Coordinates of C-alpha atoms in Angstrom, one line a residue:
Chain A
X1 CA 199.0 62.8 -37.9
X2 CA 202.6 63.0 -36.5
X3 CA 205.1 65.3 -37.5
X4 CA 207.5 64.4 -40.3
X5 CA 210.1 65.5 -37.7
X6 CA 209.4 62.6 -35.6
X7 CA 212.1 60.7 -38.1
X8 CA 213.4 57.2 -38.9
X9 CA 216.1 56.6 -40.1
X10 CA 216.4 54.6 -43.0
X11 CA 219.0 51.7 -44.0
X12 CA 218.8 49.3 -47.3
X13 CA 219.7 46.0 -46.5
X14 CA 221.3 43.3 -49.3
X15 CA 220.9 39.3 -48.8
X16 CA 223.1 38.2 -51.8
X17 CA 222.4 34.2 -52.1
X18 CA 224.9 32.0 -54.1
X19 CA 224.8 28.2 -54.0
X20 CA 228.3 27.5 -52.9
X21 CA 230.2 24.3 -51.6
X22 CA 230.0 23.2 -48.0
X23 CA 232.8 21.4 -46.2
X24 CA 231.8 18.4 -48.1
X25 CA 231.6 19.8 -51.2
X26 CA 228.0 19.3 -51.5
X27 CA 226.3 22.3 -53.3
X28 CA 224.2 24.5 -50.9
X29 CA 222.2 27.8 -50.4
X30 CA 224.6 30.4 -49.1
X31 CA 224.2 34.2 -47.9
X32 CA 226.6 36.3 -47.3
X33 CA 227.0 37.6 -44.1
X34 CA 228.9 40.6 -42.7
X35 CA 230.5 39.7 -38.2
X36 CA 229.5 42.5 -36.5
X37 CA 232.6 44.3 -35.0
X38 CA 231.0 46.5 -32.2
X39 CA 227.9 46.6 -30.1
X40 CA 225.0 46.2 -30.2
X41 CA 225.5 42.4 -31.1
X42 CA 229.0 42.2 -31.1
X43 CA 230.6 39.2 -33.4
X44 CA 226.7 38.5 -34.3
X45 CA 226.1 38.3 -38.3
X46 CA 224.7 40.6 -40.3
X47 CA 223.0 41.2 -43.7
X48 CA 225.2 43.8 -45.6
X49 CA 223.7 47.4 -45.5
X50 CA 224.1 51.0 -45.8
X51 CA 222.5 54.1 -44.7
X52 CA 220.0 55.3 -47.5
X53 CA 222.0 59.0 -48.5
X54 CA 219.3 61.4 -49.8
X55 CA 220.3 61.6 -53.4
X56 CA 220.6 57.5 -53.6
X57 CA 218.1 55.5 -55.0
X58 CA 217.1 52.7 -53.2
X59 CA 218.0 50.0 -56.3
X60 CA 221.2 51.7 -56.5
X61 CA 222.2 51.4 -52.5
X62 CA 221.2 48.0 -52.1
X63 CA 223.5 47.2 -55.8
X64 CA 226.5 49.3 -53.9
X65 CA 225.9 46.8 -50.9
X66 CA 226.1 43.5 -53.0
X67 CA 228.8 45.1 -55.2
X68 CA 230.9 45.8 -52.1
X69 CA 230.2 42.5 -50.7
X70 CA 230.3 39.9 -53.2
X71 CA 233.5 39.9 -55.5
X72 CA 231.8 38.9 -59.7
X73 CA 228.8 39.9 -61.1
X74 CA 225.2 40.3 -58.7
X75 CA 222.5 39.1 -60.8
X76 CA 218.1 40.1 -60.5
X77 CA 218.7 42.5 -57.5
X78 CA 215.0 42.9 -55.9
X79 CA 213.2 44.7 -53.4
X80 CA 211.8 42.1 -50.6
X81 CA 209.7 44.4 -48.0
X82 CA 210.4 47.3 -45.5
X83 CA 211.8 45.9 -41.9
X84 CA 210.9 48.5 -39.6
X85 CA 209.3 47.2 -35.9
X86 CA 209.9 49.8 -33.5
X87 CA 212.3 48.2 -31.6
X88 CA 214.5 46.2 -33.8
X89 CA 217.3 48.2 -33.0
X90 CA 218.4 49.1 -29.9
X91 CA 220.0 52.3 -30.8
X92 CA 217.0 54.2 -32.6
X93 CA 214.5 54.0 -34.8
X94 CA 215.9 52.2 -38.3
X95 CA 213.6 50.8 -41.1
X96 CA 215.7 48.8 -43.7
X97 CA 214.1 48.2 -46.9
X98 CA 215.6 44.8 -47.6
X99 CA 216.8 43.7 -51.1
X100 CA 217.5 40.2 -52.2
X101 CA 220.3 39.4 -55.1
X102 CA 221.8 36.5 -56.8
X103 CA 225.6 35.4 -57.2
X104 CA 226.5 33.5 -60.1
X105 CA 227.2 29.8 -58.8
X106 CA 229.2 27.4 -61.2
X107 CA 231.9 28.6 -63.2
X108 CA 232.8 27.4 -66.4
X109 CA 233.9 24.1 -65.2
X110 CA 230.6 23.5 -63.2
X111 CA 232.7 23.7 -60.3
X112 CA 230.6 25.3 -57.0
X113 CA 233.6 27.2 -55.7
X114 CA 233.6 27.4 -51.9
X115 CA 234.3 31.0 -50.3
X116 CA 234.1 29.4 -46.8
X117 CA 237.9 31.1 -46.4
X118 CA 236.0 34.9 -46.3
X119 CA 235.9 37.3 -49.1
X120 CA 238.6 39.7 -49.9
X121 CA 236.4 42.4 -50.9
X122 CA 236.4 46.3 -51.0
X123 CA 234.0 48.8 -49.4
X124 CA 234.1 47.1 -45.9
X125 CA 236.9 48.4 -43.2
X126 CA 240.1 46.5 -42.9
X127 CA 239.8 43.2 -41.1
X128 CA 235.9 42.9 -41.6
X129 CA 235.3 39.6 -43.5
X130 CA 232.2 38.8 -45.1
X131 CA 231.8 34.9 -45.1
X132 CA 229.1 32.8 -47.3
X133 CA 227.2 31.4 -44.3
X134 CA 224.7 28.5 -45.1
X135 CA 221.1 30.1 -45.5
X136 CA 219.0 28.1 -43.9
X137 CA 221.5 26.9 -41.0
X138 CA 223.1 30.7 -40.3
X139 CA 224.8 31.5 -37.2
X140 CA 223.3 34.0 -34.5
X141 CA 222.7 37.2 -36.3
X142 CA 222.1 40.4 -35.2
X143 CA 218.9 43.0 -34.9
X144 CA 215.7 41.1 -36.5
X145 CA 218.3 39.7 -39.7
X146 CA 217.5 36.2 -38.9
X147 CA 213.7 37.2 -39.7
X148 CA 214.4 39.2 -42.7
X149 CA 216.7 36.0 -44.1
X150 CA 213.7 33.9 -43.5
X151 CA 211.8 36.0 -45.5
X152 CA 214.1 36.4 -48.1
X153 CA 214.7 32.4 -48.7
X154 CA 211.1 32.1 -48.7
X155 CA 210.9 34.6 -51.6
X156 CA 214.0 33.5 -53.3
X157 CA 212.1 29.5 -53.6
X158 CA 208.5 31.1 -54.1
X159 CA 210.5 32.3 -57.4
X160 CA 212.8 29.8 -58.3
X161 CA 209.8 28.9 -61.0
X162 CA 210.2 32.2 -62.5
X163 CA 212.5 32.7 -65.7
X164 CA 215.9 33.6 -65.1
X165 CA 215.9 33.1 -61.3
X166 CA 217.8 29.1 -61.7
X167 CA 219.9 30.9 -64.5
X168 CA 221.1 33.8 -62.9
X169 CA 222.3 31.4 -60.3
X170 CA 224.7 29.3 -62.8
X171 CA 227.4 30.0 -65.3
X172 CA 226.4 30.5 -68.9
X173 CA 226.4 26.5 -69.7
X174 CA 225.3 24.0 -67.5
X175 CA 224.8 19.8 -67.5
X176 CA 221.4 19.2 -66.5
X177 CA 222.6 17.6 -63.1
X178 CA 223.9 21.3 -62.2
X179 CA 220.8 22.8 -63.0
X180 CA 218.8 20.1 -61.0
X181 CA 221.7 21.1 -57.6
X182 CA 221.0 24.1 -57.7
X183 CA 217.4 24.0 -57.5
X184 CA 217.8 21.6 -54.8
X185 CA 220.4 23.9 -52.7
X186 CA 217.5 26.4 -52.9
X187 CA 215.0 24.2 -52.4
X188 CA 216.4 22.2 -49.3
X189 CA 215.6 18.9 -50.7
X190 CA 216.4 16.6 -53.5
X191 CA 214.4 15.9 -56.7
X192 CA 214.0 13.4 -58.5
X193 CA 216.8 13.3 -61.3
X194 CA 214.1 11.4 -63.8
X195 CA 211.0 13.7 -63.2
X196 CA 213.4 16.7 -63.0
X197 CA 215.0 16.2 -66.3
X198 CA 211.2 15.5 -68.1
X199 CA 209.6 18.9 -66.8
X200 CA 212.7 21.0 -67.5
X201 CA 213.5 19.9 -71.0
X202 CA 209.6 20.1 -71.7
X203 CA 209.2 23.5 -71.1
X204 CA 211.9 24.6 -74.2
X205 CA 213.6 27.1 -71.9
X206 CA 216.7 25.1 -72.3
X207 CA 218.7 24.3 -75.5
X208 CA 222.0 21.9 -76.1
X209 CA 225.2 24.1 -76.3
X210 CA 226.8 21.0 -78.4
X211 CA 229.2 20.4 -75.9
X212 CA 229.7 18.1 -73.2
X213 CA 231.5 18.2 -69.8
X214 CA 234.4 16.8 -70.2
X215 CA 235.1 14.7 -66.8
X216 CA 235.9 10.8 -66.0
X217 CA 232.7 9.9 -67.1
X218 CA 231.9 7.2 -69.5
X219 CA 228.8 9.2 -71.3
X220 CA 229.9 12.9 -70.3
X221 CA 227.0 14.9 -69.9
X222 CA 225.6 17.3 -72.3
X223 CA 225.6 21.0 -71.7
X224 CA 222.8 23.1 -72.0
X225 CA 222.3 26.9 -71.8
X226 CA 219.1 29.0 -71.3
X227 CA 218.0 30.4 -75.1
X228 CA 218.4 33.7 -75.8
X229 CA 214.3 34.7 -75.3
X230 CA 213.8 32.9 -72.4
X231 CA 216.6 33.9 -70.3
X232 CA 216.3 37.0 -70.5
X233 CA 214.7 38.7 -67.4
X234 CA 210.9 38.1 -67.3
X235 CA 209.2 41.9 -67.2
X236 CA 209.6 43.3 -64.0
X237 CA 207.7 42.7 -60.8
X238 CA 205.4 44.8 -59.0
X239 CA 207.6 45.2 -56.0
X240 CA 210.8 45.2 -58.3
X241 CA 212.5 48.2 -57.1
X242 CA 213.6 48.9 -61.2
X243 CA 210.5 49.9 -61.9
X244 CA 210.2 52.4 -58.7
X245 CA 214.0 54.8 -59.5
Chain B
X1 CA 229.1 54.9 -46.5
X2 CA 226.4 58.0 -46.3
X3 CA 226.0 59.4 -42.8
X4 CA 223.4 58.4 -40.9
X5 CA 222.2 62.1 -40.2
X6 CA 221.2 62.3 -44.8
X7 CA 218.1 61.6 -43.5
X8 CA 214.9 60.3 -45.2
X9 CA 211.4 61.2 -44.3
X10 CA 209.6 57.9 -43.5
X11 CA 205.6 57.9 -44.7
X12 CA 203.0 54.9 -44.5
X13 CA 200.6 54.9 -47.5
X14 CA 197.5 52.2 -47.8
X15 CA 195.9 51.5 -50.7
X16 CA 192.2 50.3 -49.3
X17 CA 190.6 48.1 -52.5
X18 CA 186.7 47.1 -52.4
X19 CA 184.0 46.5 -54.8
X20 CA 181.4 49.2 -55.0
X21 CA 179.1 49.4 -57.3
X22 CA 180.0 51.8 -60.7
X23 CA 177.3 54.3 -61.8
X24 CA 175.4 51.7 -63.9
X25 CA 175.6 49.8 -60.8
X26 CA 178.1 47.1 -62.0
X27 CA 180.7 45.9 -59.4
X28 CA 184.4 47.3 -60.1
X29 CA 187.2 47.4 -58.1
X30 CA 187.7 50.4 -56.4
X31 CA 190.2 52.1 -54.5
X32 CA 190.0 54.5 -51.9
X33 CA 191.6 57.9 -52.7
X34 CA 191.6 61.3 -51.0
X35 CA 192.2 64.6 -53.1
X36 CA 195.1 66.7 -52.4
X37 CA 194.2 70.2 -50.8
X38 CA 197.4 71.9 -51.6
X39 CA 200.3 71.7 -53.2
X40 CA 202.0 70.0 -54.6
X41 CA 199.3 68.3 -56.8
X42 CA 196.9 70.1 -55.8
X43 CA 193.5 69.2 -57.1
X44 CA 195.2 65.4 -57.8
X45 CA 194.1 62.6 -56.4
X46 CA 196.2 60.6 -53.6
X47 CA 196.7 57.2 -51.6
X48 CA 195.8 57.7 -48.0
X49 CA 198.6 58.2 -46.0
X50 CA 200.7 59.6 -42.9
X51 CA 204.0 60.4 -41.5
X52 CA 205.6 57.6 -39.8
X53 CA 205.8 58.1 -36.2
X54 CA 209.2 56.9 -33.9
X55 CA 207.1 55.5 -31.9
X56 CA 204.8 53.7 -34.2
X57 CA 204.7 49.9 -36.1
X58 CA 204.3 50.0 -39.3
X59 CA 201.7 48.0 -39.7
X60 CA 199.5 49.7 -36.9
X61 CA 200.1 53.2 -39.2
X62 CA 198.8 51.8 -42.0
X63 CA 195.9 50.5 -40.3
X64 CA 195.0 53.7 -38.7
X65 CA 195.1 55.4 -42.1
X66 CA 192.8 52.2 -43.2
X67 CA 190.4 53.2 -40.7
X68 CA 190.3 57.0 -41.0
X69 CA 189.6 56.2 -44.8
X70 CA 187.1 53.8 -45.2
X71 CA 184.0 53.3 -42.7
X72 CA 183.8 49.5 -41.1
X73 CA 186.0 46.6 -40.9
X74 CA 189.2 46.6 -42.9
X75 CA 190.9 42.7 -43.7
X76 CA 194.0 41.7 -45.0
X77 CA 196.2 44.8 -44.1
X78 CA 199.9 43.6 -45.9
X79 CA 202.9 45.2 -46.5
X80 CA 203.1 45.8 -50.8
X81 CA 206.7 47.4 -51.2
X82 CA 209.0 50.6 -50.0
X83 CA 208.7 53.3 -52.8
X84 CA 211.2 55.9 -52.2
X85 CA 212.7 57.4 -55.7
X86 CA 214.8 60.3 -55.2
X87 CA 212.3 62.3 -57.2
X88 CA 209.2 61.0 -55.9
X89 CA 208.4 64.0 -53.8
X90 CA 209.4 67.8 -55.2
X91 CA 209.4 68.7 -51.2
X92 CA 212.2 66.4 -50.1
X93 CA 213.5 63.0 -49.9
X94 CA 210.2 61.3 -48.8
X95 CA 210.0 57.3 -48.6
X96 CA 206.6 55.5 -48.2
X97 CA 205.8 51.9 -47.3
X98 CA 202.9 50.8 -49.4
X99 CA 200.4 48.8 -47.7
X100 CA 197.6 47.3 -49.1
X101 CA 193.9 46.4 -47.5
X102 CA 190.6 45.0 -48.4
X103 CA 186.9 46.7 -47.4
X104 CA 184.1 44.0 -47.7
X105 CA 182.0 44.8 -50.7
X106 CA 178.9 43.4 -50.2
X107 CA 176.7 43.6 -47.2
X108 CA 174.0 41.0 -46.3
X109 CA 171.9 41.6 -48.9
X110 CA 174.4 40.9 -51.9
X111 CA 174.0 44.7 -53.1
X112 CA 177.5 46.7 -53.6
X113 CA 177.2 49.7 -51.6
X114 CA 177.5 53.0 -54.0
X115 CA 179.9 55.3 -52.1
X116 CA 180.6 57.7 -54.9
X117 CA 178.8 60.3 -53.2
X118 CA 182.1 60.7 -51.3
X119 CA 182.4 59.0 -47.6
X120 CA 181.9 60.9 -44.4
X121 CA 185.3 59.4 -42.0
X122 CA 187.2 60.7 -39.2
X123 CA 190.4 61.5 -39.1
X124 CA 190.4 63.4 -42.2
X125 CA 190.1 67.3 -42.2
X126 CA 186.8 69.4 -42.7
X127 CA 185.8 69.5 -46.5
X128 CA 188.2 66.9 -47.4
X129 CA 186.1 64.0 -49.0
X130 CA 187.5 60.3 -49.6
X131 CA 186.1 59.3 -52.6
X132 CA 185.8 55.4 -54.3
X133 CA 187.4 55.7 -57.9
X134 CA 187.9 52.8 -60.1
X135 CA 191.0 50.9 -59.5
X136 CA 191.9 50.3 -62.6
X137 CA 191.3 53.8 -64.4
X138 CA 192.1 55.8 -61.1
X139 CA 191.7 60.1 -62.1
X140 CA 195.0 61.9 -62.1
X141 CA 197.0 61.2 -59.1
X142 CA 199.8 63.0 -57.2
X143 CA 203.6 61.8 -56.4
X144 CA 203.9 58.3 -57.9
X145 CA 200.8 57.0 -56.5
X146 CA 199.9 56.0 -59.3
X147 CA 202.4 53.7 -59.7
X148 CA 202.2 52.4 -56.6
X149 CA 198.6 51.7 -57.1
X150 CA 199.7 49.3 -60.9
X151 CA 201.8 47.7 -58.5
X152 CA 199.2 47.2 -55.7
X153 CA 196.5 45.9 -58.1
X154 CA 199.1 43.6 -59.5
X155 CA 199.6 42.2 -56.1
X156 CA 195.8 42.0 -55.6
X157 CA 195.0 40.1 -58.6
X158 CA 198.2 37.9 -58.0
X159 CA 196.9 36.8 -54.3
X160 CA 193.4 36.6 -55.5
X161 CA 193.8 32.4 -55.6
X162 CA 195.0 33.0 -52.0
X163 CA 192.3 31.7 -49.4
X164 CA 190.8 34.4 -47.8
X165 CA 190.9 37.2 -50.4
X166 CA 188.1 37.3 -52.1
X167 CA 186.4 36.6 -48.8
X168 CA 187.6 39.3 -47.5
X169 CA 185.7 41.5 -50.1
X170 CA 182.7 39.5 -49.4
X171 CA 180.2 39.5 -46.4
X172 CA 179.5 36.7 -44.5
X173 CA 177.3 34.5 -47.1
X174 CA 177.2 35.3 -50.5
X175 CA 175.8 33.8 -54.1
X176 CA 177.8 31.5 -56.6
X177 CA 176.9 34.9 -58.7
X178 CA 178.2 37.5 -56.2
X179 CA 181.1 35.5 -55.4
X180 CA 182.0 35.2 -59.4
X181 CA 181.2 38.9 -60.0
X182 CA 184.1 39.8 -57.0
X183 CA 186.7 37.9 -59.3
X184 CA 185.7 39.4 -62.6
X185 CA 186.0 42.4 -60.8
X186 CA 189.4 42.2 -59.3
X187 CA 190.6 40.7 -62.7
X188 CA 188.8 43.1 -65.1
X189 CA 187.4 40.4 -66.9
X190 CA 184.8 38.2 -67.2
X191 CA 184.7 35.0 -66.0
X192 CA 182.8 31.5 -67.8
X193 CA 179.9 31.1 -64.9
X194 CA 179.8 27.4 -65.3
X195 CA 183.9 26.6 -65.4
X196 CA 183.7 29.2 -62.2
X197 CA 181.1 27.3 -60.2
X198 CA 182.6 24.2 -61.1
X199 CA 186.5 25.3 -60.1
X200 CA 185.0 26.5 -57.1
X201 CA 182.9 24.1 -55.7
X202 CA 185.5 21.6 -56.5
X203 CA 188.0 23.3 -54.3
X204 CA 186.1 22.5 -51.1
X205 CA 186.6 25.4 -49.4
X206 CA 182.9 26.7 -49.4
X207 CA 179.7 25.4 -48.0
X208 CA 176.0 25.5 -48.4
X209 CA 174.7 28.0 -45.4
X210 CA 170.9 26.5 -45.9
X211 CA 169.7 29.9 -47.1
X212 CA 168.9 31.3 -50.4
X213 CA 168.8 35.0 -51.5
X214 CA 165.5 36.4 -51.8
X215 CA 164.6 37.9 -54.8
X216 CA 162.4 37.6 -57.8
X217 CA 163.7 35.4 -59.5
X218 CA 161.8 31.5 -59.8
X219 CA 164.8 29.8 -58.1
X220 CA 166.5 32.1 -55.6
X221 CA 170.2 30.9 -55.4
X222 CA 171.5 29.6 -52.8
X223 CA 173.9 31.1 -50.2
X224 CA 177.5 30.0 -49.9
X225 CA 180.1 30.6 -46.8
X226 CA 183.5 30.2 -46.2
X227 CA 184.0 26.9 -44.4
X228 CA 185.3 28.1 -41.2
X229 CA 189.0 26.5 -41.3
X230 CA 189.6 28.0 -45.0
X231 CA 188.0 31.1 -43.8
X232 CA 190.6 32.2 -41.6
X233 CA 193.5 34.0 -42.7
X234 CA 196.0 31.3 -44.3
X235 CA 199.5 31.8 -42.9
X236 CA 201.3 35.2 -42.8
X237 CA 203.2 35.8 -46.3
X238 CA 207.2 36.4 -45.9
X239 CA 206.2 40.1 -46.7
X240 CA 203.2 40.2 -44.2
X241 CA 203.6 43.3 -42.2
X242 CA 202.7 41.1 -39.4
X243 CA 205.0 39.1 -39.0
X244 CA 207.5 41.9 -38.9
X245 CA 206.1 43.9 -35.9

């Protein structure tokens, strides 16, 4: 058995997803990505992260890493696995335990609003600008981040069927259309409008705000919003990192 | 942002599930634990595990704690989750990737091996006996393993739809019977025999071997095998530790 002073150091990692705009306006999965501004992997991107300080639990340094990334609210912050390969990095041993989070989408006007300008946010040093970076198109990132994004999309749409996970990626009403974009911006394909309104509204998750978006429409939609029981957060998972600080 | 030098110690813990047979000689999910020889917890009952070594994947540590544990083949080594609560450990900031592993339960003859006379493995040191204890009513345990074990049999009974994993707790050719009892014991729960044979032949994935179990009874029943192309492993999960070293 080795000796615990054979160390590794440890990092927590933060891939904070938000369906945002593209440069056609069309509503797609986004992750925000921090440029690297020194070697290794110079003007590479990289998932947020932090070194893991003794006293910090791991929930809580992967929450400080959205919270200084993202500007609003950071919605069903989970643990997605320890990274650790030996040689990820070429400057020591570092294991990252990767977190995955969820930014609020639509505002109130069901608008996606498009960050594609960079982020003014606080925590990172002056000129650093984190940019919502499309999540399954990003640019060249650094160390094994392109492998641990993979990872985390594939988690992120294993649980898109899980309560909570489409809400905490819209505002607090919704037209059934927004609901059915954002499932396909995490998805990476479209759904049928038809079938997608039939399963969704049979499952009673959903109920009718009594409003409408107002818009050009002839027939504006209806809104809808998640009732109070359902969109809750479903009990914790096993690898939910609330359940382990 | 914490220095890089707050340091956390790095430990690899596997949680090693097979079916042994309990002491009325019922199949129950076991676990594979070792008792602590000192403090803290001393007396308590532990997860396998090791100090992470610089040099070391993580995958290949958890494995080699796998095999000093449990005598013969171990399937299905996979990553569960980092657990690293401030307070986990009352010696120091200690982190520990949780793995999780199968030991195939039955051997040729269909019988679940007894264990719970303690098993005789390397690696361990002298007077220091790995013992099978129910899964799912574990003794007292040290640290927050048994936490980490809730959350590993969670993860077990989750993937047990999965192809491969209850083959892996098989041997090579097994009864419609033996195959059922593996669920109920994974689950906890019995299972309708006639609704199981039918879900599961109607999957496809097994097939006849030509054999029957000898026994004493007037219609021996016949033996089943994993059709070689569901048998193998199905692709790696995003939190596969294999995919990450």
């Amino acid at each position: 058995m080795p000796a615990p002073e054979a160390r590794v150091t440890v990092a927590v990692s933060t891939a904070v997803f938000g369906v945002r705009a593209d440069a056609s306006g069309a509503p797609r999965l986004h992750v925000a990505l921090v440029p690297r501004m020194r070697e290794p992997f110079l003007d590479r991107w990289a998932l947020p992260g932090t070194w893991l300080a003794a006293d910090e639990e791991l929930a809580d340094a992967a929450a400080r890493v959205a919270a200084e990334t993202v500007p609003g609210p950071v919605r069903r912050l989970e643990q997605l696995a320890a990274f650790g390969a030996v040689d990820r990095s070429p400057t020591g041993r570092v294991l990252t335990v990767a977190h995955w989070a969820l930014s609020p989408a639509l505002d109130d006007d069901g608008a996606a609003p498009s960050y594609s300008g960079g982020l003014d946010v606080a925590g990172l040093p002056a000129g650093v600008h984190v940019r919502w970076q499309r999540a399954d198109a990003p640019p060249a990132m650094a160390f094994d981040h392109a492998e641990i994004l993979t990872a985390a999309v594939a988690r992120l749409r294993a649980d898109l069927p899980r309560a909570g996970v489409a809400h905490a990626l819209l505002g607090p009403s919704f037209t059934l259309a927004e609901l059915r974009a954002v499932h396909e911006a995490v998805l990476g394909r479209t759904l049928d409008a038809a079938n997608f309104r039939r399963a969704t509204l049979a499952t009673g998750v959903l109920e009718e705000t009594g409003e409408v978006r107002a818009g050009t429409r002839h027939r504006p939609p209806k809104l809808y919003r998640y009732r109070p029981a359902d969109g809750a957060p479903p009990p914790a998972a096993p690898d939910d990192p609330g359940d382990l600080s």
